[in-house]
PDB file of N, CA and C in Angstrom:
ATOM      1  N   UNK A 247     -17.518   3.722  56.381  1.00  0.00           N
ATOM      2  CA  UNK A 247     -18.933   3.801  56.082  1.00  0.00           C
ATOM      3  C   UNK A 247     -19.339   2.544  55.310  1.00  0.00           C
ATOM      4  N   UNK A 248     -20.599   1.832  55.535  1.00  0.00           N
ATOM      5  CA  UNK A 248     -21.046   1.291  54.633  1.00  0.00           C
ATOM      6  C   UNK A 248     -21.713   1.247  53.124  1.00  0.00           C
ATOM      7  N   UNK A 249     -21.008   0.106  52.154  1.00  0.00           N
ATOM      8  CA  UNK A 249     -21.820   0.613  50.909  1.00  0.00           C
ATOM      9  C   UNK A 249     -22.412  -0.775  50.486  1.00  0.00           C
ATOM     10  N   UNK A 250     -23.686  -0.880  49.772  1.00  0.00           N
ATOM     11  CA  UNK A 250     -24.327  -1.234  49.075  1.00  0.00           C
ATOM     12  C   UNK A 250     -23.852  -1.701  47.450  1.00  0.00           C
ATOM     13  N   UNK A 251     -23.452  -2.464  47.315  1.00  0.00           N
ATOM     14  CA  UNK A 251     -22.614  -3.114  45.842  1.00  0.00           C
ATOM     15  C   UNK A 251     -23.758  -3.873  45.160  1.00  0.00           C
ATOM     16  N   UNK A 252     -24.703  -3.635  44.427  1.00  0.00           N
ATOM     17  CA  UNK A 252     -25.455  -4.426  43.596  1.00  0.00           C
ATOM     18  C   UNK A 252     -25.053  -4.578  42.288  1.00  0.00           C
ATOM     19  N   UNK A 253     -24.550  -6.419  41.960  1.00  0.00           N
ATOM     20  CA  UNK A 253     -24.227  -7.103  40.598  1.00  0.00           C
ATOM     21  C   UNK A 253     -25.352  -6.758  40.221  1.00  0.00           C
ATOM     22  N   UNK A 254     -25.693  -6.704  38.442  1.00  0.00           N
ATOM     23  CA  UNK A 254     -26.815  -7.073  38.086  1.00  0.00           C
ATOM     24  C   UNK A 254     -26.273  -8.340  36.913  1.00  0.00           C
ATOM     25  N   UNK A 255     -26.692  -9.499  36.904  1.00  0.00           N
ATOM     26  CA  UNK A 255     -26.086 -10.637  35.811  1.00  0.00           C
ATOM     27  C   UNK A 255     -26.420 -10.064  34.582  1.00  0.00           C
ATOM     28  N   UNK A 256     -25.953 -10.580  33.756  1.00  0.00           N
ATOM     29  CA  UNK A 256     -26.620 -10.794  32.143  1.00  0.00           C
ATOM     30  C   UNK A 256     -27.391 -11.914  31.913  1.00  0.00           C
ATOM     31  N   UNK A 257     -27.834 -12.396  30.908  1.00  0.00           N
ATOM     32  CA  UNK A 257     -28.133 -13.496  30.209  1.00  0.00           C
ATOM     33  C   UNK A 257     -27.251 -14.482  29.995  1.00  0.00           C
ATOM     34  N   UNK A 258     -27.840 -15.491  30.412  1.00  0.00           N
ATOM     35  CA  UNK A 258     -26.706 -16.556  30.061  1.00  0.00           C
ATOM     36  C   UNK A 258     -25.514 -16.818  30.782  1.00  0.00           C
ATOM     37  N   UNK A 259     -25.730 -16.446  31.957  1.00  0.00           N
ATOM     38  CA  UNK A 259     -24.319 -16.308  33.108  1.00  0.00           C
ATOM     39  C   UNK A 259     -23.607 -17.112  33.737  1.00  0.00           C
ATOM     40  N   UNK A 260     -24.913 -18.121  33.963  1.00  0.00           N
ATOM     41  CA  UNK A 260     -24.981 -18.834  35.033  1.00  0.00           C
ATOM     42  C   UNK A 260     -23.275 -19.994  35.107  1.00  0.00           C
ATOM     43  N   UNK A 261     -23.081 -20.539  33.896  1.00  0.00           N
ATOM     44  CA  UNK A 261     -21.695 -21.026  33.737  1.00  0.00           C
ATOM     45  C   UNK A 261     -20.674 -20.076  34.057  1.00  0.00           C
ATOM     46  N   UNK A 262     -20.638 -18.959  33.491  1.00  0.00           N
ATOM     47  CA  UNK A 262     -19.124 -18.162  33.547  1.00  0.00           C
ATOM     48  C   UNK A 262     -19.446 -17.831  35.562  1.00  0.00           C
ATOM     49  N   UNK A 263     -20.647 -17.507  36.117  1.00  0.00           N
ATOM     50  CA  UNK A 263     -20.622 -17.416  37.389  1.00  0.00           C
ATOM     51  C   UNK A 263     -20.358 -18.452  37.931  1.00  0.00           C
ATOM     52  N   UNK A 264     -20.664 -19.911  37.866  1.00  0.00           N
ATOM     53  CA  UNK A 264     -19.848 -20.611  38.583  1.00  0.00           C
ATOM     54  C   UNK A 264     -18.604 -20.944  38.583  1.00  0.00           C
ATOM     55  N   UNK A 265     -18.099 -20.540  37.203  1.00  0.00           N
ATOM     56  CA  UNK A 265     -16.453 -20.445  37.014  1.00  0.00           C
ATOM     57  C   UNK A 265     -15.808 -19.356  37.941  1.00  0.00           C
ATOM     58  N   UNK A 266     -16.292 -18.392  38.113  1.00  0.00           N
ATOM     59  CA  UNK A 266     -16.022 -17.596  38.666  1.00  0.00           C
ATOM     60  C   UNK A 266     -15.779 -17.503  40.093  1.00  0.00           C
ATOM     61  N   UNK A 267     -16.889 -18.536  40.747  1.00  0.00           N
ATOM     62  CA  UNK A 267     -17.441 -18.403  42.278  1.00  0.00           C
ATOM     63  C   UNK A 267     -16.247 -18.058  43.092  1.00  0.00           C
ATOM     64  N   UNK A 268     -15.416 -19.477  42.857  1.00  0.00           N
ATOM     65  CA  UNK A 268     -14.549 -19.117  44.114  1.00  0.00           C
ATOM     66  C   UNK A 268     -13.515 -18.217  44.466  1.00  0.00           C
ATOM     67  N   UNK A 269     -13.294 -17.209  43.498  1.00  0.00           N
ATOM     68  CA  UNK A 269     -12.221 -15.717  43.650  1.00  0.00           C
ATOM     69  C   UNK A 269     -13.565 -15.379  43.691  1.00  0.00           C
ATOM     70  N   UNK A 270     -14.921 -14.907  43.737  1.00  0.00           N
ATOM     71  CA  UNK A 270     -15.420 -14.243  44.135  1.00  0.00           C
ATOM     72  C   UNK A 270     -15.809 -14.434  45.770  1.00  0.00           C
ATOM     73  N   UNK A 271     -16.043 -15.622  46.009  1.00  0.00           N
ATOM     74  CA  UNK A 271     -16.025 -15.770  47.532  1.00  0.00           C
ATOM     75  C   UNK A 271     -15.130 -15.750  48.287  1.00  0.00           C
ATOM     76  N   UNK A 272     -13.614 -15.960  47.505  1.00  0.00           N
ATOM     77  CA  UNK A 272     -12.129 -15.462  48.195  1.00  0.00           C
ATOM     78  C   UNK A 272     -12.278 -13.681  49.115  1.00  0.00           C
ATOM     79  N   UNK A 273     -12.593 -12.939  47.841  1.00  0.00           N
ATOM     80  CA  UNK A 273     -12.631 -11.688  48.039  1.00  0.00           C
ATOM     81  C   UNK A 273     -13.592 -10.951  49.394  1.00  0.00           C
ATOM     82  N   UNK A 274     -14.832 -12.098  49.210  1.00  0.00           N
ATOM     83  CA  UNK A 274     -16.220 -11.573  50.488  1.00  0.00           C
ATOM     84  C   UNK A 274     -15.343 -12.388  51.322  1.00  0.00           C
ATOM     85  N   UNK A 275     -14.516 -13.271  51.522  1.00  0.00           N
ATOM     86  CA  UNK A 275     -14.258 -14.097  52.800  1.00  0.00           C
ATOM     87  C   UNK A 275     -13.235 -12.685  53.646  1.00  0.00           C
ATOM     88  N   UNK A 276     -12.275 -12.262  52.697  1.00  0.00           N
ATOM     89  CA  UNK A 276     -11.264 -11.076  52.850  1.00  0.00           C
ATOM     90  C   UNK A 276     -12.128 -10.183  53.906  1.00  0.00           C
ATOM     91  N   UNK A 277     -13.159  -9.537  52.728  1.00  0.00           N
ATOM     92  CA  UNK A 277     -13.648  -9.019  53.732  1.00  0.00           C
ATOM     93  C   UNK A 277     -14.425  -9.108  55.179  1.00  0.00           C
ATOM     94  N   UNK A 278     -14.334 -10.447  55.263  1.00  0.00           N
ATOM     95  CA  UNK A 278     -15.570 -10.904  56.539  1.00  0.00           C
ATOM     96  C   UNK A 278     -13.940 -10.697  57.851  1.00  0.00           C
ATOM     97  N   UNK A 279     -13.087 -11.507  56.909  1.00  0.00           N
ATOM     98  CA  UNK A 279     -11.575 -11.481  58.305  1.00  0.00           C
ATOM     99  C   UNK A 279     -11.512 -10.297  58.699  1.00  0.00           C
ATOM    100  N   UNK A 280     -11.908  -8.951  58.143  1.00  0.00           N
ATOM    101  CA  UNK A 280     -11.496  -7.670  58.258  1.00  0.00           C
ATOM    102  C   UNK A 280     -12.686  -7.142  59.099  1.00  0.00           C
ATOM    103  N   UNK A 281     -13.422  -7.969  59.439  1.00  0.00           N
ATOM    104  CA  UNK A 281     -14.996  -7.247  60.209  1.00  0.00           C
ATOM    105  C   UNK A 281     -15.624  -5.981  59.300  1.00  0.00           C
ATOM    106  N   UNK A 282     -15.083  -6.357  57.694  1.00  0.00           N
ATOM    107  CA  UNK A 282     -15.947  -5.275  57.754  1.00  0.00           C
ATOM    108  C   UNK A 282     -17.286  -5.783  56.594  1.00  0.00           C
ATOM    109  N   UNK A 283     -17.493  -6.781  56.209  1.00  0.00           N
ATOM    110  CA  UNK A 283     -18.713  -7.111  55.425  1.00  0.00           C
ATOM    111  C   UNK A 283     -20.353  -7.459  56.475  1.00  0.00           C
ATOM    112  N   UNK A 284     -21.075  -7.033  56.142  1.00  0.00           N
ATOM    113  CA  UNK A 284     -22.232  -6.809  56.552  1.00  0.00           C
ATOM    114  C   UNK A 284     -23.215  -7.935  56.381  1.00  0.00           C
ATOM    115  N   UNK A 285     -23.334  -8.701  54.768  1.00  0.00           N
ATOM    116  CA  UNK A 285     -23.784  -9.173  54.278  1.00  0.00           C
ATOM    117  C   UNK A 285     -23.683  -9.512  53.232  1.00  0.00           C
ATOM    118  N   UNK A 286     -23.963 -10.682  52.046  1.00  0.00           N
ATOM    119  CA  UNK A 286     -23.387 -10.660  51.003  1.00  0.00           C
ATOM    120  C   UNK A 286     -24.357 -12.043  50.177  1.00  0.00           C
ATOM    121  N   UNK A 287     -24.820 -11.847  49.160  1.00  0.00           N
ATOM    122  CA  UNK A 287     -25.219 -12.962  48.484  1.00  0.00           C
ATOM    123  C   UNK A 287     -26.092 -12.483  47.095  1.00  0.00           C
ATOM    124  N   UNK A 288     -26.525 -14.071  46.758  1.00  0.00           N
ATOM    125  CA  UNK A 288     -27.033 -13.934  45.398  1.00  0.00           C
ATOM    126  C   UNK A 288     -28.263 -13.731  45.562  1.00  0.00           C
ATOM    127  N   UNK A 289     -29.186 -13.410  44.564  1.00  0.00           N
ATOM    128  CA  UNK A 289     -30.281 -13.260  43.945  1.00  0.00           C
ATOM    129  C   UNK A 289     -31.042 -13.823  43.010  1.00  0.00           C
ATOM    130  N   UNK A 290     -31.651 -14.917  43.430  1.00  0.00           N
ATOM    131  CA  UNK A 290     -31.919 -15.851  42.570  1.00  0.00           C
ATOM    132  C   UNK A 290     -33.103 -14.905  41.414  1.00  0.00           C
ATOM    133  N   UNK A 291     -33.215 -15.872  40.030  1.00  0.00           N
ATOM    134  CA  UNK A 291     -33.672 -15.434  39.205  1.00  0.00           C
ATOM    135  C   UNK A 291     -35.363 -15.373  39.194  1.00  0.00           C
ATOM    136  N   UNK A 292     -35.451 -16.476  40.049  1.00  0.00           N
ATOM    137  CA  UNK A 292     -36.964 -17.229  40.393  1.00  0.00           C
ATOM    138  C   UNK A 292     -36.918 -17.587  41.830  1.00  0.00           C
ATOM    139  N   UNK A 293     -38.258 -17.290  42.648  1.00  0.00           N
ATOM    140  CA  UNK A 293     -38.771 -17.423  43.869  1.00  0.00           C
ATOM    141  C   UNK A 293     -38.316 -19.054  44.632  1.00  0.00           C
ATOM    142  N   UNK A 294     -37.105 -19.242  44.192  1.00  0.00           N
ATOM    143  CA  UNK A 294     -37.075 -20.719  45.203  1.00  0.00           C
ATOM    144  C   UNK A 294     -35.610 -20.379  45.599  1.00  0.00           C
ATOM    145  N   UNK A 295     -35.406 -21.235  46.646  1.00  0.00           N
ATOM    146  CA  UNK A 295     -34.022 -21.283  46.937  1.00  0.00           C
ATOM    147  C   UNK A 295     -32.661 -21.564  46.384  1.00  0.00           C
ATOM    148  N   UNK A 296     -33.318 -22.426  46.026  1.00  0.00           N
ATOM    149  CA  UNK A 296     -32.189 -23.398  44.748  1.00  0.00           C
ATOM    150  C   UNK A 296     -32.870 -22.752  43.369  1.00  0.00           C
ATOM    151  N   UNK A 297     -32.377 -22.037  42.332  1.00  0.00           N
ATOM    152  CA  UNK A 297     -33.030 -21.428  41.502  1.00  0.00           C
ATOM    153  C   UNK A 297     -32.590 -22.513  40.255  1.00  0.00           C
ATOM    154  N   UNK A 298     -31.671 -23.544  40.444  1.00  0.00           N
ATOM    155  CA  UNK A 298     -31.372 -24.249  39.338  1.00  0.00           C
ATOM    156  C   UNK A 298     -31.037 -23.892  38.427  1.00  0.00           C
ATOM    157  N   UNK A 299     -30.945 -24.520  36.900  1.00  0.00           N
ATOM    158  CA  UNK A 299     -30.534 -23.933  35.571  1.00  0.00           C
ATOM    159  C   UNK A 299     -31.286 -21.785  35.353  1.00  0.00           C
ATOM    160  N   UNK A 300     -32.189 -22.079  36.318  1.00  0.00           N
ATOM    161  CA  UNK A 300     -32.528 -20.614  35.818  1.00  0.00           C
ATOM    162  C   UNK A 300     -31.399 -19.323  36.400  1.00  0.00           C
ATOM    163  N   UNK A 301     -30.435 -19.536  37.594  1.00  0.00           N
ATOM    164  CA  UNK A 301     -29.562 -18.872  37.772  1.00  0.00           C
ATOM    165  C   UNK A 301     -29.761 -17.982  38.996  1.00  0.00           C
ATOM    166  N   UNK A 302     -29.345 -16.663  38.603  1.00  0.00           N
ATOM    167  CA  UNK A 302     -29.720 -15.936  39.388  1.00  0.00           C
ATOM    168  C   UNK A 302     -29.635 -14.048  38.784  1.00  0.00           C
ATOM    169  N   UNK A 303     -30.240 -13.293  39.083  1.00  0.00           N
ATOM    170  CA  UNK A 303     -30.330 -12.240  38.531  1.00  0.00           C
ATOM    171  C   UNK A 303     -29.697 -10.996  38.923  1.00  0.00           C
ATOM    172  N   UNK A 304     -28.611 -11.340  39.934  1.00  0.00           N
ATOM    173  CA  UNK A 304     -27.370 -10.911  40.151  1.00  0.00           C
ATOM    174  C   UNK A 304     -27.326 -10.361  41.619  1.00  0.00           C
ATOM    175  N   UNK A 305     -26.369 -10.189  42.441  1.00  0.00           N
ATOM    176  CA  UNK A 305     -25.938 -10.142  43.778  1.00  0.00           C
ATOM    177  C   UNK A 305     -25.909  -8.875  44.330  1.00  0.00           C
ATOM    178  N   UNK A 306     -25.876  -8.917  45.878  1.00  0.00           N
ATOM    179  CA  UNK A 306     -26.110  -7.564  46.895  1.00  0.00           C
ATOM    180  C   UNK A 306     -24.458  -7.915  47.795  1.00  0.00           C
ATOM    181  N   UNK A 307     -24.060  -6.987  48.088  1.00  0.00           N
ATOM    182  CA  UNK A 307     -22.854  -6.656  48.923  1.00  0.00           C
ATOM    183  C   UNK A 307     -22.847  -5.503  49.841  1.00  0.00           C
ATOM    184  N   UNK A 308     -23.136  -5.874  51.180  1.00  0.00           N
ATOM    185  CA  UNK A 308     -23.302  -4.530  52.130  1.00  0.00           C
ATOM    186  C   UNK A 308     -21.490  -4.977  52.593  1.00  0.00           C
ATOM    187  N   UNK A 309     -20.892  -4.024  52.634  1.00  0.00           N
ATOM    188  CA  UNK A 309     -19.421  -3.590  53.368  1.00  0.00           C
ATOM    189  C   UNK A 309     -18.795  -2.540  53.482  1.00  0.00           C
ATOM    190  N   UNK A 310     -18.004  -1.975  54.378  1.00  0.00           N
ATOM    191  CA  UNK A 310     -17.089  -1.196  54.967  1.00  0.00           C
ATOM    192  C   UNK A 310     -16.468  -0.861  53.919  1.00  0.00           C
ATOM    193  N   UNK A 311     -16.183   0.572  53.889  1.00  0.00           N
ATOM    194  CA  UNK A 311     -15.241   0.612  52.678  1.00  0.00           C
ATOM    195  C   UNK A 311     -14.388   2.317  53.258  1.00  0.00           C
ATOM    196  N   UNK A 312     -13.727   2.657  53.119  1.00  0.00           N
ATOM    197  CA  UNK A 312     -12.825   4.049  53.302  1.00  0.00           C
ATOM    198  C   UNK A 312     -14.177   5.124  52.780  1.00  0.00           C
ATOM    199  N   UNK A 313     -14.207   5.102  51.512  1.00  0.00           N
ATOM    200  CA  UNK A 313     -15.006   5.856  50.557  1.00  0.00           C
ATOM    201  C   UNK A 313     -15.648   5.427  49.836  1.00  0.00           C
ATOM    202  N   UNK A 314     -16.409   6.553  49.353  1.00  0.00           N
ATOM    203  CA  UNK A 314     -17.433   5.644  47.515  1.00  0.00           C
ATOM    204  C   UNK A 314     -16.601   5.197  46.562  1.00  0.00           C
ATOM    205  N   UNK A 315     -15.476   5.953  46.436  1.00  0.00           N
ATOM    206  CA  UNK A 315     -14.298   5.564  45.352  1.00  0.00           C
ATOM    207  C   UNK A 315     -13.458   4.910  45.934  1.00  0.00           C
ATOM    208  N   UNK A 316     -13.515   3.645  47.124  1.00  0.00           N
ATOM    209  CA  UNK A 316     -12.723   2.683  47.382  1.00  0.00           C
ATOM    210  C   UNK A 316     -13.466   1.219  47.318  1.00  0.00           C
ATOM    211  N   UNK A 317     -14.919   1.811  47.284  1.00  0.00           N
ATOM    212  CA  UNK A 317     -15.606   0.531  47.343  1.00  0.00           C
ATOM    213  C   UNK A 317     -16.034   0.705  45.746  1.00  0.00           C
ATOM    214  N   UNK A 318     -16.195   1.627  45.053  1.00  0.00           N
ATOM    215  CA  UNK A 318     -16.164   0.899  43.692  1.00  0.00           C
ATOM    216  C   UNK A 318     -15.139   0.874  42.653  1.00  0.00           C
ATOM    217  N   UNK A 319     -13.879   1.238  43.827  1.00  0.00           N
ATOM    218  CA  UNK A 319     -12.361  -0.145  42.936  1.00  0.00           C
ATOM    219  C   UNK A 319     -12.690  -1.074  43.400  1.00  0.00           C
ATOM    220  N   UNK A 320     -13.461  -1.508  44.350  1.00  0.00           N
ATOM    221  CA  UNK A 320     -13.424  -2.973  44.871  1.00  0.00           C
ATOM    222  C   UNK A 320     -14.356  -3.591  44.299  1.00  0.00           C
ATOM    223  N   UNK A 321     -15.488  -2.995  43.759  1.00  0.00           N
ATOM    224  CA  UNK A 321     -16.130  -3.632  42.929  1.00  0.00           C
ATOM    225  C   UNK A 321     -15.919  -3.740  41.388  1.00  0.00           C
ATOM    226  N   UNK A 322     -15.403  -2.686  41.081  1.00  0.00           N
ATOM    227  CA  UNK A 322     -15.106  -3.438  39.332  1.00  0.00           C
ATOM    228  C   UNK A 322     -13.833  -3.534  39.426  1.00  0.00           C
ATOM    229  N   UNK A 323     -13.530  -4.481  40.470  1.00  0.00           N
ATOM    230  CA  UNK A 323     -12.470  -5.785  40.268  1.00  0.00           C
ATOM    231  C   UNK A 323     -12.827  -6.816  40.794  1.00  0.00           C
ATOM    232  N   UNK A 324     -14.107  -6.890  40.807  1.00  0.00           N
ATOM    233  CA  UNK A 324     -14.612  -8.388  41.175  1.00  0.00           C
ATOM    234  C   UNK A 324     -14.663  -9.465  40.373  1.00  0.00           C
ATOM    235  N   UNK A 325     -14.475 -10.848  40.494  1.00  0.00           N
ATOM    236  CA  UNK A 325     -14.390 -11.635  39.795  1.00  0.00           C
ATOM    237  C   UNK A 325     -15.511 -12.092  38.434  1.00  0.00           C
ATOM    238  N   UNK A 326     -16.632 -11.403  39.085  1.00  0.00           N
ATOM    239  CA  UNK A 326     -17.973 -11.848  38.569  1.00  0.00           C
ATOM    240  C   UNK A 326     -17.432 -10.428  37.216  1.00  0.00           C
ATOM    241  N   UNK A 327     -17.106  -9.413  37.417  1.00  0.00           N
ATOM    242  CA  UNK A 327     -16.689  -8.551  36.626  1.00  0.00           C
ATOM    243  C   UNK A 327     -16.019  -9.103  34.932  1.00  0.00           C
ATOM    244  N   UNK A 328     -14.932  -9.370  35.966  1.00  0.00           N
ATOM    245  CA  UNK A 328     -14.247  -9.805  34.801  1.00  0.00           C
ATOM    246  C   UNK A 328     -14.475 -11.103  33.897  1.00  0.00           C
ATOM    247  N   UNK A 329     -14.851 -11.814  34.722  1.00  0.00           N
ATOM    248  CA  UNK A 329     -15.591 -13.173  33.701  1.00  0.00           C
ATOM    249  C   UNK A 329     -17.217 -12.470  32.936  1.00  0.00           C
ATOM    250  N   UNK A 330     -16.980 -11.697  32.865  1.00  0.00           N
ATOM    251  CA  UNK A 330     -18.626 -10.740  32.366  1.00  0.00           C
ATOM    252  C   UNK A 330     -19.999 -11.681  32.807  1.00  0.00           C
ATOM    253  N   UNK A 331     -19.660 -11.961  33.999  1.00  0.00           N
ATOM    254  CA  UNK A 331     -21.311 -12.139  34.930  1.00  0.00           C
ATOM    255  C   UNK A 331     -22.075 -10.897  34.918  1.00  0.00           C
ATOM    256  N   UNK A 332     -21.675  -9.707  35.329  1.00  0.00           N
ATOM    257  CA  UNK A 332     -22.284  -8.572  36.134  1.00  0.00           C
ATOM    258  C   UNK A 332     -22.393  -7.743  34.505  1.00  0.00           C
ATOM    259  N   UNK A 333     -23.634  -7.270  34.302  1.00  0.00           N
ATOM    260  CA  UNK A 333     -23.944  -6.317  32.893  1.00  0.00           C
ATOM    261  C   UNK A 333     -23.849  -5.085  33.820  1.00  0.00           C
ATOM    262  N   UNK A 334     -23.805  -4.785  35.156  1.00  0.00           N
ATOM    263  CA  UNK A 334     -24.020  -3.682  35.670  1.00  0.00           C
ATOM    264  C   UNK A 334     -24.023  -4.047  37.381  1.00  0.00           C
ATOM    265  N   UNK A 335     -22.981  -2.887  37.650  1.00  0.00           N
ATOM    266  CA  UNK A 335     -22.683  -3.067  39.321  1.00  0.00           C
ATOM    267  C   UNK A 335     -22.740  -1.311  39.473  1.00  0.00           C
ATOM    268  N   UNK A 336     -23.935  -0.960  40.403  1.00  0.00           N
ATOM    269  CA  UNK A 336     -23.951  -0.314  41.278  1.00  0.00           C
ATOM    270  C   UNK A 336     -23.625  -0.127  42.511  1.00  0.00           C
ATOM    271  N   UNK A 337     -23.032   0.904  42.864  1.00  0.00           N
ATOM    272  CA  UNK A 337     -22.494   1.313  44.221  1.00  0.00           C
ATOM    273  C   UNK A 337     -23.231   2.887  44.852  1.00  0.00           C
ATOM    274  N   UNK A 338     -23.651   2.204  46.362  1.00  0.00           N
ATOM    275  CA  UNK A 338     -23.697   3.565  46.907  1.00  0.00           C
ATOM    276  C   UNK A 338     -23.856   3.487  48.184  1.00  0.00           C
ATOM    277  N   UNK A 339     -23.904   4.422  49.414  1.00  0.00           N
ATOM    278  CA  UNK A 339     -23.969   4.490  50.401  1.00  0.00           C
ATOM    279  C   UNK A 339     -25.053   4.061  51.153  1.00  0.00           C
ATOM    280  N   UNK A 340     -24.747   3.305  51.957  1.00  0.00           N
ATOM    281  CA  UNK A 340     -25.626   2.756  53.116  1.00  0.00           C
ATOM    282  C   UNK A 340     -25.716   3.085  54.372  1.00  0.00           C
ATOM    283  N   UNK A 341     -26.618   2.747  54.940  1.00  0.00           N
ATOM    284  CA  UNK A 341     -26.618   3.588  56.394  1.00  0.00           C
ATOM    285  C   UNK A 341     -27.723   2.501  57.350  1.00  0.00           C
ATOM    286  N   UNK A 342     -27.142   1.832  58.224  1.00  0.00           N
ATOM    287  CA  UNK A 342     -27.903   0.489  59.070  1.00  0.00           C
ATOM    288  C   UNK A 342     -28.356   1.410  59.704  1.00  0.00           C
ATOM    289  N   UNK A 343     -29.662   0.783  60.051  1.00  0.00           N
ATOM    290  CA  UNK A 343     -30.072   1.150  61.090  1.00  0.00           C
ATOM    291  C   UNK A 343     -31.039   0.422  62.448  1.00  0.00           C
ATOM    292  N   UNK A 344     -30.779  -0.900  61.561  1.00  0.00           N
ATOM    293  CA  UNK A 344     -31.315  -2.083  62.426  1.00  0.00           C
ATOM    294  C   UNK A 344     -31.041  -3.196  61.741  1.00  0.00           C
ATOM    295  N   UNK A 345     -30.873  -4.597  62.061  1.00  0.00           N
ATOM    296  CA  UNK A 345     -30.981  -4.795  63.872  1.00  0.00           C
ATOM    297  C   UNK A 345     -29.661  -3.898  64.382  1.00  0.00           C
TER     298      UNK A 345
END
């Protein structure tokens, strides 16, 4: 089934998240080899693409997971976790229905 993983950042993140990036994009790459990620990215803090020094206000993760309690071991062991990017990661069930 699919779930819905929303980071929410803290204040002041934006360094420990780029320290972080690349075991966090290790982990979404894992899942893309496995066909089972959906989608995956950040959330900028402010309406532009490049959000610059202002950051971003924390990330969405649609993927495959066994259960609710397999996709949120997989999320609070995310990298952004443990470098304390994420003040709060929600998990819950998703259901596509287009495209």
């Amino acid at each position: 089934m699919w779930y819905v993983i929303e980071g929410y950042d803290g204040e002041d993140v934006l360094a420990a998240r780029l320290q972080a990036r690349a075991a966090h994009l290790q982990r979404l790459q894992t899942l893309l080899d496995q066909g089972r990620l959906l989608l995956a990215g950040p959330c900028p803090a402010v309406d532009a693409e490049d959000p610059g020094p202002a950051g971003f206000s924390g990330s969405v993760v649609i993927a495959s997971f066994e259960d609710l309690g397999a996709a949120r071991a997989w999320a609070e062991a995310d990298p952004y976790v443990a470098a304390g990017v994420y003040m709060r990661v929600d998990v819950r069930p998703f259901r596509k229905v287009l495209p």
